[in-house]
Amino acid sequence: MMRNVHLVPEDEDDIYSGYNDYNPQFDEDIDNDEGFQQAVKTSHGRRPPPTASVKPVLGAGPRPLGTAAQRMKTGMVSSMGRPTTGAQDGVARPMTAVRAAGYSSAPRGMQFDPLNQAKGPAPPLEAKAEDSPEEKVKQLEKKVMELVEESCMANSRGDSFSLALEKAKEAGRQERQLVRQREQLASGEQINLDLTYSVLFNLANQYAANEMYNEALNTYTVIVKNKMFSNAGRLRVNMGNIYFKQRNYAKAIKFYRMALDQVPTAHKEMRARIMQNIALVFIRMGQYSDAVTTLEHVMNEKPDFKSGFNLILCYFALGDREKMKKTFQRLLNCALNIDDEDKYLPHPDDKHYNMILEVIRNDTLRQMEREKKTYAEKCIMAAAKVIAPAIESSFAAGYDWCVEQVKTSTFLEMANDLEINKAIMYLKQKDFNQAVETLKSFEKKDSKVASTAATNLSFLYFLENEIGQADKYAEVAMTADRYNPSALVNKGNCVFMQSEHERAREFYQEALRNDSTCTEALYNLGLTYKKLGRLEDALDCFLKLHAILRNSAQVIYQIADLYDLLEDTAQATEWFMQLIGVVPTDAFILARLGEIYDNEGDKTQAFQYHYESFRYFPSNIEIIEWLGAYYIDSQFCEKAIHYFERAAVIQPSQVKWQLMVASCHRRSGNYQQALETYKEIHSKFPENVECLRFLVRLCNDLGLKEAQDYATKLKKAEKARELREQRASSGSRRGSGRGIREHSAGSDRASSADSGRGGSGGSRGGSARAGSASRGGSARSGSGRMRLPDSNEPYEATRREVDASYVDPLGAAAERPKTAARQRGQQPEDEFGDEELGDDLLPD
């Protein structure tokens, strides 16, 4: 090995010599060289390319290797006046030792580019052939998964189950095509079982969602019987759910138990849920003992509020008081499994924590915790309502026991709610005093509870029409909690009943500022604006309320009524039509819509809606009168007879309905029936002048002998009526002074009574009372001064004779709807056109 080593003699140049030699070319004034200074300022000047270093190679020839110093002597000088290095005989020596660091043997002036970025962008990747079988299979797999996802999304929206089913079926067809293509490629071992399972499972779910239960069961059976699918046995739970919906409870229990056998014992929550389903089936079958056994096992393994509540119901059905009490205590001990509420409390000294608190105060986790707590409280409250009347001799004692148990549990704040429910139970039993006493016991308790109790008391007194007490407790509720919207609404109701509408408006608006979702305040505010005559503001309130309560008949009616008051007939008609869609059997709304069409001149539509109103409420005199008048104007008197006969049955003391029946017979040419009807009317109302007139005319036309008798009675009746009218007029003139004074006093009293009430009903009542006082005053003034009649009849008979004059107790007859097809001023043809007829036989 040593024979290949070349030792350099002393007289031979050393390969490492020359590094300390000095080149006189460097004596130039570098500081004043502008070119050199410019090169130093550039990136190339600051980072000059390195030179190569050459190591000796063992086993070289007899001539020693040249060094950089030797080449420096003979090499060329660079542009900067510096000799070139790394070159021998004009050929660059390769720099392979430092190539890994990014350097190369390229000439000077080349840019430092270790990543080869100076060569431009990389060439594009070669596109795969789209027509290759493997690529087609991948694209088909992707398409199948997209269809499955679209089907799931359509199902989750809840309004397009049919679309979800179509997508699932299409995914199934594409998946079968995919399997066939893989079989053609002889790659059967590469079949994607997860994709097949997903397609079939989604298809079965969509069948179940569309209530195609047989198809869903067949699809689930295909999955369950395929041994290649792991954990497919759990899908028997879904099959059991379908049998439960079909009320096939025996098979439902069978499949639930088969699924339970497939679940390992380590999965306690899954097993508990399946056993809950089994217990529910037993409850539906009425096998409460079996349900108790199953639910007891669930409560021992993994207790929860749902199982506890169902167990209480089973014991209630079995009548076991002690077990109801024990289970209620176990229900109170169930864990909520939520974090402590203290973490949501603000920290005054920690701004960073308060910022985090603003984020988590109403996030998804917090909402889920609220839902769990609300459900737990709902179960406890419902269980207390169920067992309270059963566990003790009275429901009051049962409620007291439940309250004591709740006070010792973690649900301490629910004790007050149970007390309030106790008061509500008293109300259901119509024990008003006990309810009031129970609610009054909260006056000295916590402000929130006191406000709730006072609100209920205020509402109870309001229903009893004790406005003073209602106002008092509304004030108590507002004092305890000024931000209680219900208390503000009750206060507004009290001042509304006192006709202080402006104050009522202020309370309703304050309630809305505290709770913008308070529908009671918004509705009452609309009524207040309507009472004040601010119809546009009222309409805005009810339109806002309609956006919240879409199918509220009261709200829709108020909107339609306001449009009618604003004389926007098109909008009023549209809203009334919408209201009929909500309450199609409301006779009043149908009549109101018919009235609108009648005012518009559309008699056909008006008749349709009046007739529908008559069908649902055949005792409405106004509708009966309108329909009868419509048929008379349409020259169908025979059909009008049916309605006037019904009116005569409803109001047998009113002679006008019977006269209308006889008139219809006469106008239709049935004179014999008209004569019989007039005779019946004369027997009931012998002093009726109009009936006697028509009897005389009919008898004369028919040549009957009774004509003379009826003529004699007619003269006597007319003379008696004239005498009564004279006496009544003379009596009224004699007592006019006192009567006027009495009338004024009565009117004042009626006006004051009317002012104390709100609403249209109060106004009508006040007017009626004023009229009664006026008539009473006139009668008293006349009776004190008028003389007895010349006949020897007593005074009582005279009064009875005067009062027997035919005066319609309903006042003047309402104007008949103008429904005739003829022009105004034209009179209908009549057989008695040449004779003088009574004015009150038909509506004006």
PDB file of N, CA, C and O in Angstrom, residues 33-63:
ATOM      1  N   ASP A  33     -11.777  52.654  -6.197  1.00  0.00           N
ATOM      2  CA  ASP A  33     -12.195  51.957  -7.416  1.00  0.00           C
ATOM      3  C   ASP A  33     -13.731  51.926  -7.451  1.00  0.00           C
ATOM      4  O   ASP A  33     -14.386  51.219  -6.659  1.00  0.00           O
ATOM      5  N   GLU A  34     -14.332  52.741  -8.365  1.00  0.00           N
ATOM      6  CA  GLU A  34     -15.805  52.825  -8.419  1.00  0.00           C
ATOM      7  C   GLU A  34     -16.414  51.498  -8.823  1.00  0.00           C
ATOM      8  O   GLU A  34     -17.455  51.092  -8.311  1.00  0.00           O
ATOM      9  N   GLY A  35     -15.834  50.800  -9.733  1.00  0.00           N
ATOM     10  CA  GLY A  35     -16.393  49.509 -10.161  1.00  0.00           C
ATOM     11  C   GLY A  35     -16.415  48.502  -9.022  1.00  0.00           C
ATOM     12  O   GLY A  35     -17.391  47.754  -8.848  1.00  0.00           O
ATOM     13  N   PHE A  36     -15.327  48.459  -8.253  1.00  0.00           N
ATOM     14  CA  PHE A  36     -15.281  47.520  -7.136  1.00  0.00           C
ATOM     15  C   PHE A  36     -16.299  47.877  -6.055  1.00  0.00           C
ATOM     16  O   PHE A  36     -16.984  47.007  -5.512  1.00  0.00           O
ATOM     17  N   GLN A  37     -16.396  49.177  -5.768  1.00  0.00           N
ATOM     18  CA  GLN A  37     -17.369  49.600  -4.753  1.00  0.00           C
ATOM     19  C   GLN A  37     -18.803  49.314  -5.199  1.00  0.00           C
ATOM     20  O   GLN A  37     -19.660  48.936  -4.384  1.00  0.00           O
ATOM     21  N   GLN A  38     -19.107  49.488  -6.489  1.00  0.00           N
ATOM     22  CA  GLN A  38     -20.455  49.169  -6.985  1.00  0.00           C
ATOM     23  C   GLN A  38     -20.740  47.682  -6.878  1.00  0.00           C
ATOM     24  O   GLN A  38     -21.843  47.255  -6.567  1.00  0.00           O
ATOM     25  N   ALA A  39     -19.747  46.855  -7.152  1.00  0.00           N
ATOM     26  CA  ALA A  39     -19.915  45.409  -7.039  1.00  0.00           C
ATOM     27  C   ALA A  39     -20.142  44.993  -5.595  1.00  0.00           C
ATOM     28  O   ALA A  39     -20.908  44.054  -5.311  1.00  0.00           O
ATOM     29  N   VAL A  40     -19.463  45.695  -4.664  1.00  0.00           N
ATOM     30  CA  VAL A  40     -19.643  45.366  -3.244  1.00  0.00           C
ATOM     31  C   VAL A  40     -21.082  45.656  -2.809  1.00  0.00           C
ATOM     32  O   VAL A  40     -21.680  44.939  -2.010  1.00  0.00           O
ATOM     33  N   LYS A  41     -21.687  46.749  -3.361  1.00  0.00           N
ATOM     34  CA  LYS A  41     -23.048  47.127  -2.964  1.00  0.00           C
ATOM     35  C   LYS A  41     -24.109  46.155  -3.483  1.00  0.00           C
ATOM     36  O   LYS A  41     -25.184  46.052  -2.930  1.00  0.00           O
ATOM     37  N   THR A  42     -23.835  45.442  -4.538  1.00  0.00           N
ATOM     38  CA  THR A  42     -24.825  44.515  -5.111  1.00  0.00           C
ATOM     39  C   THR A  42     -24.808  43.205  -4.342  1.00  0.00           C
ATOM     40  O   THR A  42     -23.928  42.955  -3.503  1.00  0.00           O
ATOM     41  N   SER A  43     -25.835  42.354  -4.620  1.00  0.00           N
ATOM     42  CA  SER A  43     -25.929  41.050  -3.941  1.00  0.00           C
ATOM     43  C   SER A  43     -24.772  40.162  -4.339  1.00  0.00           C
ATOM     44  O   SER A  43     -24.277  39.379  -3.540  1.00  0.00           O
ATOM     45  N   HIS A  44     -24.334  40.334  -5.584  1.00  0.00           N
ATOM     46  CA  HIS A  44     -23.224  39.489  -6.012  1.00  0.00           C
ATOM     47  C   HIS A  44     -21.945  39.916  -5.328  1.00  0.00           C
ATOM     48  O   HIS A  44     -21.087  39.098  -5.012  1.00  0.00           O
ATOM     49  N   GLY A  45     -21.823  41.229  -5.084  1.00  0.00           N
ATOM     50  CA  GLY A  45     -20.620  41.674  -4.402  1.00  0.00           C
ATOM     51  C   GLY A  45     -20.614  41.269  -2.950  1.00  0.00           C
ATOM     52  O   GLY A  45     -19.579  40.971  -2.381  1.00  0.00           O
ATOM     53  N   ARG A  46     -21.782  41.263  -2.324  1.00  0.00           N
ATOM     54  CA  ARG A  46     -21.829  40.872  -0.910  1.00  0.00           C
ATOM     55  C   ARG A  46     -21.707  39.369  -0.740  1.00  0.00           C
ATOM     56  O   ARG A  46     -21.308  38.891   0.301  1.00  0.00           O
ATOM     57  N   ARG A  47     -22.091  38.625  -1.733  1.00  0.00           N
ATOM     58  CA  ARG A  47     -22.026  37.173  -1.604  1.00  0.00           C
ATOM     59  C   ARG A  47     -21.271  36.623  -2.802  1.00  0.00           C
ATOM     60  O   ARG A  47     -21.885  36.116  -3.744  1.00  0.00           O
ATOM     61  N   PRO A  48     -19.934  36.716  -2.824  1.00  0.00           N
ATOM     62  CA  PRO A  48     -19.191  36.233  -3.994  1.00  0.00           C
ATOM     63  C   PRO A  48     -19.207  34.710  -4.044  1.00  0.00           C
ATOM     64  O   PRO A  48     -19.292  34.057  -3.005  1.00  0.00           O
ATOM     65  N   PRO A  49     -19.189  34.146  -5.242  1.00  0.00           N
ATOM     66  CA  PRO A  49     -19.149  32.684  -5.369  1.00  0.00           C
ATOM     67  C   PRO A  49     -17.865  32.135  -4.768  1.00  0.00           C
ATOM     68  O   PRO A  49     -16.797  32.738  -4.891  1.00  0.00           O
ATOM     69  N   PRO A  50     -17.966  31.004  -4.072  1.00  0.00           N
ATOM     70  CA  PRO A  50     -16.746  30.433  -3.457  1.00  0.00           C
ATOM     71  C   PRO A  50     -15.844  29.800  -4.517  1.00  0.00           C
ATOM     72  O   PRO A  50     -16.299  29.441  -5.596  1.00  0.00           O
ATOM     73  N   THR A  51     -14.612  29.690  -4.150  1.00  0.00           N
ATOM     74  CA  THR A  51     -13.632  29.031  -5.040  1.00  0.00           C
ATOM     75  C   THR A  51     -13.487  27.594  -4.618  1.00  0.00           C
ATOM     76  O   THR A  51     -13.797  27.227  -3.475  1.00  0.00           O
ATOM     77  N   ALA A  52     -12.997  26.800  -5.525  1.00  0.00           N
ATOM     78  CA  ALA A  52     -12.844  25.368  -5.241  1.00  0.00           C
ATOM     79  C   ALA A  52     -11.532  25.109  -4.523  1.00  0.00           C
ATOM     80  O   ALA A  52     -10.547  25.814  -4.700  1.00  0.00           O
ATOM     81  N   SER A  53     -11.577  24.109  -3.683  1.00  0.00           N
ATOM     82  CA  SER A  53     -10.341  23.645  -3.019  1.00  0.00           C
ATOM     83  C   SER A  53     -10.089  22.215  -3.434  1.00  0.00           C
ATOM     84  O   SER A  53     -11.019  21.412  -3.517  1.00  0.00           O
ATOM     85  N   VAL A  54      -8.860  21.899  -3.702  1.00  0.00           N
ATOM     86  CA  VAL A  54      -8.503  20.585  -4.230  1.00  0.00           C
ATOM     87  C   VAL A  54      -7.614  19.888  -3.223  1.00  0.00           C
ATOM     88  O   VAL A  54      -6.696  20.487  -2.673  1.00  0.00           O
ATOM     89  N   LYS A  55      -8.003  18.665  -2.939  1.00  0.00           N
ATOM     90  CA  LYS A  55      -7.199  17.862  -2.016  1.00  0.00           C
ATOM     91  C   LYS A  55      -6.245  16.980  -2.808  1.00  0.00           C
ATOM     92  O   LYS A  55      -6.518  16.621  -3.954  1.00  0.00           O
ATOM     93  N   PRO A  56      -5.130  16.604  -2.202  1.00  0.00           N
ATOM     94  CA  PRO A  56      -4.199  15.701  -2.898  1.00  0.00           C
ATOM     95  C   PRO A  56      -4.813  14.332  -3.100  1.00  0.00           C
ATOM     96  O   PRO A  56      -5.612  13.876  -2.296  1.00  0.00           O
ATOM     97  N   VAL A  57      -4.487  13.740  -4.180  1.00  0.00           N
ATOM     98  CA  VAL A  57      -4.985  12.414  -4.524  1.00  0.00           C
ATOM     99  C   VAL A  57      -3.829  11.434  -4.388  1.00  0.00           C
ATOM    100  O   VAL A  57      -2.753  11.639  -4.964  1.00  0.00           O
ATOM    101  N   LEU A  58      -4.027  10.424  -3.584  1.00  0.00           N
ATOM    102  CA  LEU A  58      -2.992   9.419  -3.388  1.00  0.00           C
ATOM    103  C   LEU A  58      -2.815   8.588  -4.650  1.00  0.00           C
ATOM    104  O   LEU A  58      -3.796   8.263  -5.333  1.00  0.00           O
ATOM    105  N   GLY A  59      -1.631   8.275  -4.912  1.00  0.00           N
ATOM    106  CA  GLY A  59      -1.346   7.431  -6.068  1.00  0.00           C
ATOM    107  C   GLY A  59      -1.271   8.206  -7.355  1.00  0.00           C
ATOM    108  O   GLY A  59      -1.464   7.636  -8.408  1.00  0.00           O
ATOM    109  N   ALA A  60      -0.916   9.525  -7.298  1.00  0.00           N
ATOM    110  CA  ALA A  60      -0.824  10.300  -8.529  1.00  0.00           C
ATOM    111  C   ALA A  60       0.474   9.956  -9.233  1.00  0.00           C
ATOM    112  O   ALA A  60       1.324   9.233  -8.718  1.00  0.00           O
ATOM    113  N   GLY A  61       0.698  10.582 -10.399  1.00  0.00           N
ATOM    114  CA  GLY A  61       1.873  10.314 -11.201  1.00  0.00           C
ATOM    115  C   GLY A  61       3.115  10.955 -10.602  1.00  0.00           C
ATOM    116  O   GLY A  61       3.093  11.523  -9.515  1.00  0.00           O
ATOM    117  N   PRO A  62       4.230  10.922 -11.300  1.00  0.00           N
ATOM    118  CA  PRO A  62       5.487  11.478 -10.777  1.00  0.00           C
ATOM    119  C   PRO A  62       5.442  12.979 -10.663  1.00  0.00           C
ATOM    120  O   PRO A  62       6.180  13.554  -9.873  1.00  0.00           O
ATOM    121  N   ARG A  63       4.584  13.641 -11.455  1.00  0.00           N
ATOM    122  CA  ARG A  63       4.526  15.098 -11.374  1.00  0.00           C
ATOM    123  C   ARG A  63       3.543  15.499 -10.289  1.00  0.00           C
ATOM    124  O   ARG A  63       2.464  14.984 -10.230  1.00  0.00           O
TER     125      ARG A  63
END
